[in-house]
PDB file of N, CA and C in Angstrom:
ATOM      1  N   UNK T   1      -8.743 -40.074 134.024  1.00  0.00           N
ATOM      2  CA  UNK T   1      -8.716 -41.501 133.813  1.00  0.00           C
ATOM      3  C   UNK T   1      -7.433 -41.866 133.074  1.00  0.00           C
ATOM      4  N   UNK T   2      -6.971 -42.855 133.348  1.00  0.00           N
ATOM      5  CA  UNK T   2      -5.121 -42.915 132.839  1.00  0.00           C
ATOM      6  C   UNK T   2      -5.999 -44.135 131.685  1.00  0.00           C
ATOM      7  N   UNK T   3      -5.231 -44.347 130.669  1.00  0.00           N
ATOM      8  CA  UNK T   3      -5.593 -45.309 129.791  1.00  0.00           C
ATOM      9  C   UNK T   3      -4.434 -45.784 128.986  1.00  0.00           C
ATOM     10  N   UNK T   4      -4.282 -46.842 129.143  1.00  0.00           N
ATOM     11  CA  UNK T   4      -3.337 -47.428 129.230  1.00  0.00           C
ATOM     12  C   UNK T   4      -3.049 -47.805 127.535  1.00  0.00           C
ATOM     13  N   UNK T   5      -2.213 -48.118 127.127  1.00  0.00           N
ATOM     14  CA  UNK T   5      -1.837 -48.198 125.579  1.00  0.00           C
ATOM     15  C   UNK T   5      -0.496 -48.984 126.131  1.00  0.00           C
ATOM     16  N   UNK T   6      -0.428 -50.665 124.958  1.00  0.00           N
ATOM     17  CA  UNK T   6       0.695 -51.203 124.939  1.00  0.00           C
ATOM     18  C   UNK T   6       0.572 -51.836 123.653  1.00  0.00           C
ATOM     19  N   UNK T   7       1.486 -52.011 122.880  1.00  0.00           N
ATOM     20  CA  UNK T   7       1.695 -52.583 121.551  1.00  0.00           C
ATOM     21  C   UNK T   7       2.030 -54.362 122.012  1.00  0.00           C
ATOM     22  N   UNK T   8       1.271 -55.257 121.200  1.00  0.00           N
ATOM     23  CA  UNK T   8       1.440 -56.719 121.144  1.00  0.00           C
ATOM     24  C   UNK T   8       2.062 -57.594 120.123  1.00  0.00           C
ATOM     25  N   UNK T   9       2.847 -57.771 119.475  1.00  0.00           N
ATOM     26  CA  UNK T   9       3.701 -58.661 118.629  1.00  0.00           C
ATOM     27  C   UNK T   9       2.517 -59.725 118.174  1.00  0.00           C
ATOM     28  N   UNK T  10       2.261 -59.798 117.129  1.00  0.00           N
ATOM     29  CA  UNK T  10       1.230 -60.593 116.588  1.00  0.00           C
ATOM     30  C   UNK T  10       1.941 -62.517 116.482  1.00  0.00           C
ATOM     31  N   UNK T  11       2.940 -62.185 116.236  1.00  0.00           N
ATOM     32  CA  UNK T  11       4.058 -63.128 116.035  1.00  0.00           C
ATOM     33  C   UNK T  11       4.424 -64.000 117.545  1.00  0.00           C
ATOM     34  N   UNK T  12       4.921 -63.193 117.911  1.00  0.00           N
ATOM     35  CA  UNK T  12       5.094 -63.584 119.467  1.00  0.00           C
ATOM     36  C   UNK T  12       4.313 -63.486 120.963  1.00  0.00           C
ATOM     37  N   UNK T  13       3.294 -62.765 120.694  1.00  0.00           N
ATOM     38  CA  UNK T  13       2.306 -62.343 121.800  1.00  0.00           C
ATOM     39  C   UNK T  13       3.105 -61.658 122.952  1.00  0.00           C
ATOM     40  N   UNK T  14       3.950 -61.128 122.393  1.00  0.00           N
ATOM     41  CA  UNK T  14       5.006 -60.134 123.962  1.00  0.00           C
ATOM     42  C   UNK T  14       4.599 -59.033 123.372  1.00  0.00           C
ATOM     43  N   UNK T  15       4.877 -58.096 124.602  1.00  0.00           N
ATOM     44  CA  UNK T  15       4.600 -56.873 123.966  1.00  0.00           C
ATOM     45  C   UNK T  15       6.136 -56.011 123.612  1.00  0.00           C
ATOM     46  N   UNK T  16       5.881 -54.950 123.212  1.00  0.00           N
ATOM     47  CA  UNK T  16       7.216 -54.913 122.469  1.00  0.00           C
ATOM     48  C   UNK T  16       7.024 -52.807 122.402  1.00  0.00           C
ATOM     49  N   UNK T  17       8.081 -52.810 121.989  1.00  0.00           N
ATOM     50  CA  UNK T  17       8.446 -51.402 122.407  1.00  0.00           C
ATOM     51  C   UNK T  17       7.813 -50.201 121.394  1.00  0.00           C
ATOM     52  N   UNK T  18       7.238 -49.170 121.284  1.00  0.00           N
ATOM     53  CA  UNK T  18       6.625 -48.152 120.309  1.00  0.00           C
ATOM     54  C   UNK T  18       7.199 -48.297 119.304  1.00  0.00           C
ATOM     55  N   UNK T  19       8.825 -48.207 119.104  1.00  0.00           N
ATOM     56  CA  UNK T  19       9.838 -48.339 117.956  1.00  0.00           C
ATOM     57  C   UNK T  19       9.754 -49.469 117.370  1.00  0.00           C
ATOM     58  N   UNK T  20       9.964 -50.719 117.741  1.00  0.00           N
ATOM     59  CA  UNK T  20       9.369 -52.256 117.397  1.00  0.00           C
ATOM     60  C   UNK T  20       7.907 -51.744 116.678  1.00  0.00           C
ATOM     61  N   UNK T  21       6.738 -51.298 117.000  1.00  0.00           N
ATOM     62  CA  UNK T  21       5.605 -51.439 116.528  1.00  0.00           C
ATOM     63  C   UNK T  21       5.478 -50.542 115.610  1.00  0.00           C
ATOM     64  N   UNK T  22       6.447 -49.214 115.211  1.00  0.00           N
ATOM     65  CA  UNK T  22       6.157 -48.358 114.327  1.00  0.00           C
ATOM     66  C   UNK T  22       7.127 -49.695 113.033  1.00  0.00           C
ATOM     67  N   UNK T  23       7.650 -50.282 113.444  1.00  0.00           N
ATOM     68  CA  UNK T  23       8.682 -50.981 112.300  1.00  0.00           C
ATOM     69  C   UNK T  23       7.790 -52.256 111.918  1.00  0.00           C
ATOM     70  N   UNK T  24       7.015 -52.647 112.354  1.00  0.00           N
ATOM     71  CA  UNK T  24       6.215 -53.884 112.025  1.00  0.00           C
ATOM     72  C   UNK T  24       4.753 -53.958 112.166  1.00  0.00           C
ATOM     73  N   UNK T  25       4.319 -52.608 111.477  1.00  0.00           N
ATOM     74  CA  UNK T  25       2.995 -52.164 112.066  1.00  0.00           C
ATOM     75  C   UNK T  25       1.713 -53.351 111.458  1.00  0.00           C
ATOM     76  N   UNK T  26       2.132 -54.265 110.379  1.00  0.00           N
ATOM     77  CA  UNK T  26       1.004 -55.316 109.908  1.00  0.00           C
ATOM     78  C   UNK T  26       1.367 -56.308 111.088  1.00  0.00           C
ATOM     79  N   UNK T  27       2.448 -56.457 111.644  1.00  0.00           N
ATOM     80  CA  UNK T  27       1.937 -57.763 112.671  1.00  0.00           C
ATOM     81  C   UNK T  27       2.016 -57.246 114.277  1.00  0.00           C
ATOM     82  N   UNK T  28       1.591 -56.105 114.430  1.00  0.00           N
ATOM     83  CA  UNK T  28       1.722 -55.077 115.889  1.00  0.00           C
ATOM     84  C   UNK T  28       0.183 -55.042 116.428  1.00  0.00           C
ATOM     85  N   UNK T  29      -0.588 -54.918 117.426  1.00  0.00           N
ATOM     86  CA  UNK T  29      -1.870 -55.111 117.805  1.00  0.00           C
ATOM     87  C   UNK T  29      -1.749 -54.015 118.770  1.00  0.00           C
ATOM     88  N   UNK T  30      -2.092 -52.412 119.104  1.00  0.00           N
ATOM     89  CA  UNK T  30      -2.264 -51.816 119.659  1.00  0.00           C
ATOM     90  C   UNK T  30      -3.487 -51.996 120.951  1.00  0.00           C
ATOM     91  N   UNK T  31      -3.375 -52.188 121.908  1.00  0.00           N
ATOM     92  CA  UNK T  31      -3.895 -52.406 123.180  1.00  0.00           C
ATOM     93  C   UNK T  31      -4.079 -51.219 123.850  1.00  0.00           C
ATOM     94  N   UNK T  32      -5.582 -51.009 124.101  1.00  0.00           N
ATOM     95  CA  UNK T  32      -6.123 -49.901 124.502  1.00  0.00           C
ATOM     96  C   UNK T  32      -6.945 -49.913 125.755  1.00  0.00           C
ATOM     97  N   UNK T  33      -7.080 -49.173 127.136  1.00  0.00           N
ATOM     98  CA  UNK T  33      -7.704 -49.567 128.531  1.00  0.00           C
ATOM     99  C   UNK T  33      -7.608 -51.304 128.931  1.00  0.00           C
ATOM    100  N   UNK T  34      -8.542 -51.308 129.901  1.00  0.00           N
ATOM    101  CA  UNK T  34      -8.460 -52.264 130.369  1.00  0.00           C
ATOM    102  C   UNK T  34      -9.606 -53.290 129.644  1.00  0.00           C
ATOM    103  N   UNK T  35      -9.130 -54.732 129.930  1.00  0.00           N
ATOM    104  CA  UNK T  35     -10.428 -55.833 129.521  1.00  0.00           C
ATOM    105  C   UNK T  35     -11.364 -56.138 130.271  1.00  0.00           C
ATOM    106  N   UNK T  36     -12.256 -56.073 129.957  1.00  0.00           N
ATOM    107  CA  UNK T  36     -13.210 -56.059 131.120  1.00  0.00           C
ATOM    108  C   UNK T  36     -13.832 -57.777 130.880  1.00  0.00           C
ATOM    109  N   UNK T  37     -13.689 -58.154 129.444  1.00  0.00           N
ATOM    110  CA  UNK T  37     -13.891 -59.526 129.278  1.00  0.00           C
ATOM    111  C   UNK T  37     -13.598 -60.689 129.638  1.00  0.00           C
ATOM    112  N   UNK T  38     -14.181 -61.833 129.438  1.00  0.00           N
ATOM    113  CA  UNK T  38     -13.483 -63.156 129.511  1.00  0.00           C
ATOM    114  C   UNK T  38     -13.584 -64.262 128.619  1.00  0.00           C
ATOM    115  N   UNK T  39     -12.697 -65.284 128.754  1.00  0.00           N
ATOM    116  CA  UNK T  39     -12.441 -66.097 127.582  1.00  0.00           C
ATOM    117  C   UNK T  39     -11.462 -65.889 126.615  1.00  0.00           C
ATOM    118  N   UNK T  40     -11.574 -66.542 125.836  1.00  0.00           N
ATOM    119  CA  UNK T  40     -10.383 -66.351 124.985  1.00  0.00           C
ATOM    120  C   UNK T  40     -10.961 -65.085 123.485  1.00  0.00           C
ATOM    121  N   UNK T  41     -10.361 -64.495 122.980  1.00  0.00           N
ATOM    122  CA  UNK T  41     -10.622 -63.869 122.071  1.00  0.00           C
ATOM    123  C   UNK T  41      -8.818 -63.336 121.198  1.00  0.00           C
ATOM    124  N   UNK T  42      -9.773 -63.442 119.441  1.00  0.00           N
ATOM    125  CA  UNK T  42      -8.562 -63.216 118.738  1.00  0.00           C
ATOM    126  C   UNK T  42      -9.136 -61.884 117.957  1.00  0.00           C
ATOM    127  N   UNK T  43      -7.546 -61.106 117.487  1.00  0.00           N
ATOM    128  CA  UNK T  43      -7.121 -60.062 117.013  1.00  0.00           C
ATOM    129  C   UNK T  43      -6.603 -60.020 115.536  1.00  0.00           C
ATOM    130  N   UNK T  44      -7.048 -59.308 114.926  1.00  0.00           N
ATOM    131  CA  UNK T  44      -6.007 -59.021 113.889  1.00  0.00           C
ATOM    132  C   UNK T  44      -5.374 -58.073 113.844  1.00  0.00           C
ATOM    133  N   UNK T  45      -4.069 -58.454 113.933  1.00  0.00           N
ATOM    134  CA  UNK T  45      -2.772 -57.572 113.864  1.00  0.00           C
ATOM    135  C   UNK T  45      -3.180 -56.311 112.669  1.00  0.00           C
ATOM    136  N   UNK T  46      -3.733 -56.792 110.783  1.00  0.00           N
ATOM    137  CA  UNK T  46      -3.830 -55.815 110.354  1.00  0.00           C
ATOM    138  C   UNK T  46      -4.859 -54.792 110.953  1.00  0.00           C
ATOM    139  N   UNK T  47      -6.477 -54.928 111.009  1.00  0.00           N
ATOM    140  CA  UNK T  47      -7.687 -54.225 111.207  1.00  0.00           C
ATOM    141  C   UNK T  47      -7.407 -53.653 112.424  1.00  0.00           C
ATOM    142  N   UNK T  48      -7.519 -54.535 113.599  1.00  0.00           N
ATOM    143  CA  UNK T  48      -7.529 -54.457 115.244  1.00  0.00           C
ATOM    144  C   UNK T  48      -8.594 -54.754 115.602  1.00  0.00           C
ATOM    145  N   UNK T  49      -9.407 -55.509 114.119  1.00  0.00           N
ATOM    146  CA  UNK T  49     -10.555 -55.854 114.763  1.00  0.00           C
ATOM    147  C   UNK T  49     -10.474 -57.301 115.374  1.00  0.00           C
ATOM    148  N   UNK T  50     -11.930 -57.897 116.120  1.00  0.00           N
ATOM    149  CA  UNK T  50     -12.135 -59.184 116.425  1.00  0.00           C
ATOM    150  C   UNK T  50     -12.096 -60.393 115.418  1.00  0.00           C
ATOM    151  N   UNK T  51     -11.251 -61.567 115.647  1.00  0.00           N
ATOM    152  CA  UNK T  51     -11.801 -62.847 114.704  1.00  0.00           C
ATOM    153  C   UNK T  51     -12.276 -63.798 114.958  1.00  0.00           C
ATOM    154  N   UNK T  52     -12.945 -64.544 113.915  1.00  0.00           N
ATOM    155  CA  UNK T  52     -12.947 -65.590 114.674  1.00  0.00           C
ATOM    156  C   UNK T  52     -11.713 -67.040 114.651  1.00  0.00           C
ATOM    157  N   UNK T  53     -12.434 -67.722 115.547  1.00  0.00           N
ATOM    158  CA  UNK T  53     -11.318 -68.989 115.724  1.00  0.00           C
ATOM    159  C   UNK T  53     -10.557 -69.215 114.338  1.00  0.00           C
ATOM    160  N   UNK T  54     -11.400 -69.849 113.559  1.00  0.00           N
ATOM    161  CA  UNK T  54     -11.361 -70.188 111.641  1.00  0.00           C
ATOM    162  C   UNK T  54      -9.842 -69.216 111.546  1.00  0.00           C
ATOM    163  N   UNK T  55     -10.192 -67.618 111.375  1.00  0.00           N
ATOM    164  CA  UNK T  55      -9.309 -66.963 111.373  1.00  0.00           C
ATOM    165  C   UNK T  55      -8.292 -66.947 111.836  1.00  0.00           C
ATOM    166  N   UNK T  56      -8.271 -66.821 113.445  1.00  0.00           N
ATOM    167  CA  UNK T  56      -6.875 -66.664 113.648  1.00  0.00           C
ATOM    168  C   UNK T  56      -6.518 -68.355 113.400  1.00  0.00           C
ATOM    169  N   UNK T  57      -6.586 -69.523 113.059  1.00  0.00           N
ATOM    170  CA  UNK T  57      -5.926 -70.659 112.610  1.00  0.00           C
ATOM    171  C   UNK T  57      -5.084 -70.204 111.616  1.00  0.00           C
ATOM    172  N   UNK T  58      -5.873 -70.126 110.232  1.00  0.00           N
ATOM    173  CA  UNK T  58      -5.444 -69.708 108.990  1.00  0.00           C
ATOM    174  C   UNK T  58      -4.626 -68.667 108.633  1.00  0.00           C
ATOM    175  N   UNK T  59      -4.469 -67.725 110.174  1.00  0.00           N
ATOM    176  CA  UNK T  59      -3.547 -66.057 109.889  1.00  0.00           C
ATOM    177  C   UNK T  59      -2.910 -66.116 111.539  1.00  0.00           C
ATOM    178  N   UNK T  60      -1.799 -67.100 111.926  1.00  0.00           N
ATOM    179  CA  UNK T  60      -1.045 -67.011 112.902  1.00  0.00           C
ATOM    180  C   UNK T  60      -0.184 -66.072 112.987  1.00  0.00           C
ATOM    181  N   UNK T  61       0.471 -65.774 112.175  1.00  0.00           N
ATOM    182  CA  UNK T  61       1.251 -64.194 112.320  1.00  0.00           C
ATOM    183  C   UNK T  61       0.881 -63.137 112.524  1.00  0.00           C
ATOM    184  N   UNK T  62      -0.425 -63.108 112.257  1.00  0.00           N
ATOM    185  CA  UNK T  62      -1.151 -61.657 112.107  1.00  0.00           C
ATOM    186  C   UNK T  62      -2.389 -61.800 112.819  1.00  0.00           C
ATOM    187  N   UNK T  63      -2.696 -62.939 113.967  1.00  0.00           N
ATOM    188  CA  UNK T  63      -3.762 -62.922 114.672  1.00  0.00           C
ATOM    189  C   UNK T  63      -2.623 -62.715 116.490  1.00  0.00           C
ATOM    190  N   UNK T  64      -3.631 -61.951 117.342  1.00  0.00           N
ATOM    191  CA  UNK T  64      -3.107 -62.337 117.965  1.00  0.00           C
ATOM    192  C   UNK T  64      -4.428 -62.791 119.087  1.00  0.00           C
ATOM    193  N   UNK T  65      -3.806 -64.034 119.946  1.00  0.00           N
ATOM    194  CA  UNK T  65      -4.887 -64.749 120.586  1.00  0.00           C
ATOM    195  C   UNK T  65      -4.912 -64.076 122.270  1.00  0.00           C
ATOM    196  N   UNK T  66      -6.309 -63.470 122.788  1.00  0.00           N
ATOM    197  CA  UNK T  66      -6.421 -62.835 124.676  1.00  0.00           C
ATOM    198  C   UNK T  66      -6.875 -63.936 125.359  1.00  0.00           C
ATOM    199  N   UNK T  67      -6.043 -64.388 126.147  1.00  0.00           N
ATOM    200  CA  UNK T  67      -7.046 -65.258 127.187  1.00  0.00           C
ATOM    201  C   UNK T  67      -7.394 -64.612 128.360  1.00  0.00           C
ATOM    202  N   UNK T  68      -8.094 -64.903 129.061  1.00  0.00           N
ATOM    203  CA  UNK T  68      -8.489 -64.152 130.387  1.00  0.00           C
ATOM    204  C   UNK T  68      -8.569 -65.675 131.474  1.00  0.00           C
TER     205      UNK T  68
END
């Protein structure tokens, strides 16, 4: 099974290169397989866990927002 890994810029929502994400690892969002979800859902750049809306408002640098 190939599984895919890409680093996300919390800041900018691009994704950005291993070297970029080892240098800015509080606002970097590691992306792991595929989404199988839908809707919108937010990230925190520090944990990698889920937030909610409230959250990522109040932490734009360090949330990052999935739409599907």
């Amino acid at each position: 099974m190939n599984h895919i890994m890409a680093n996300r810029s919390a800041i900018t929502g691009r994704y950005i290169s291993n070297a970029a994400a080892a240098r800015h690892p509080k606002t970097t969002v590691v992306e792991k397989g595929p989404n199988n979800s839908s809707g919108t859902h937010h990230r925190s750049a520090d944990t990698g866990q889920f937030v909610t809306s409230a959250h990522a408002a109040r932490n734009p640098k360090t949330t990052v927002t999935e739409k599907d």
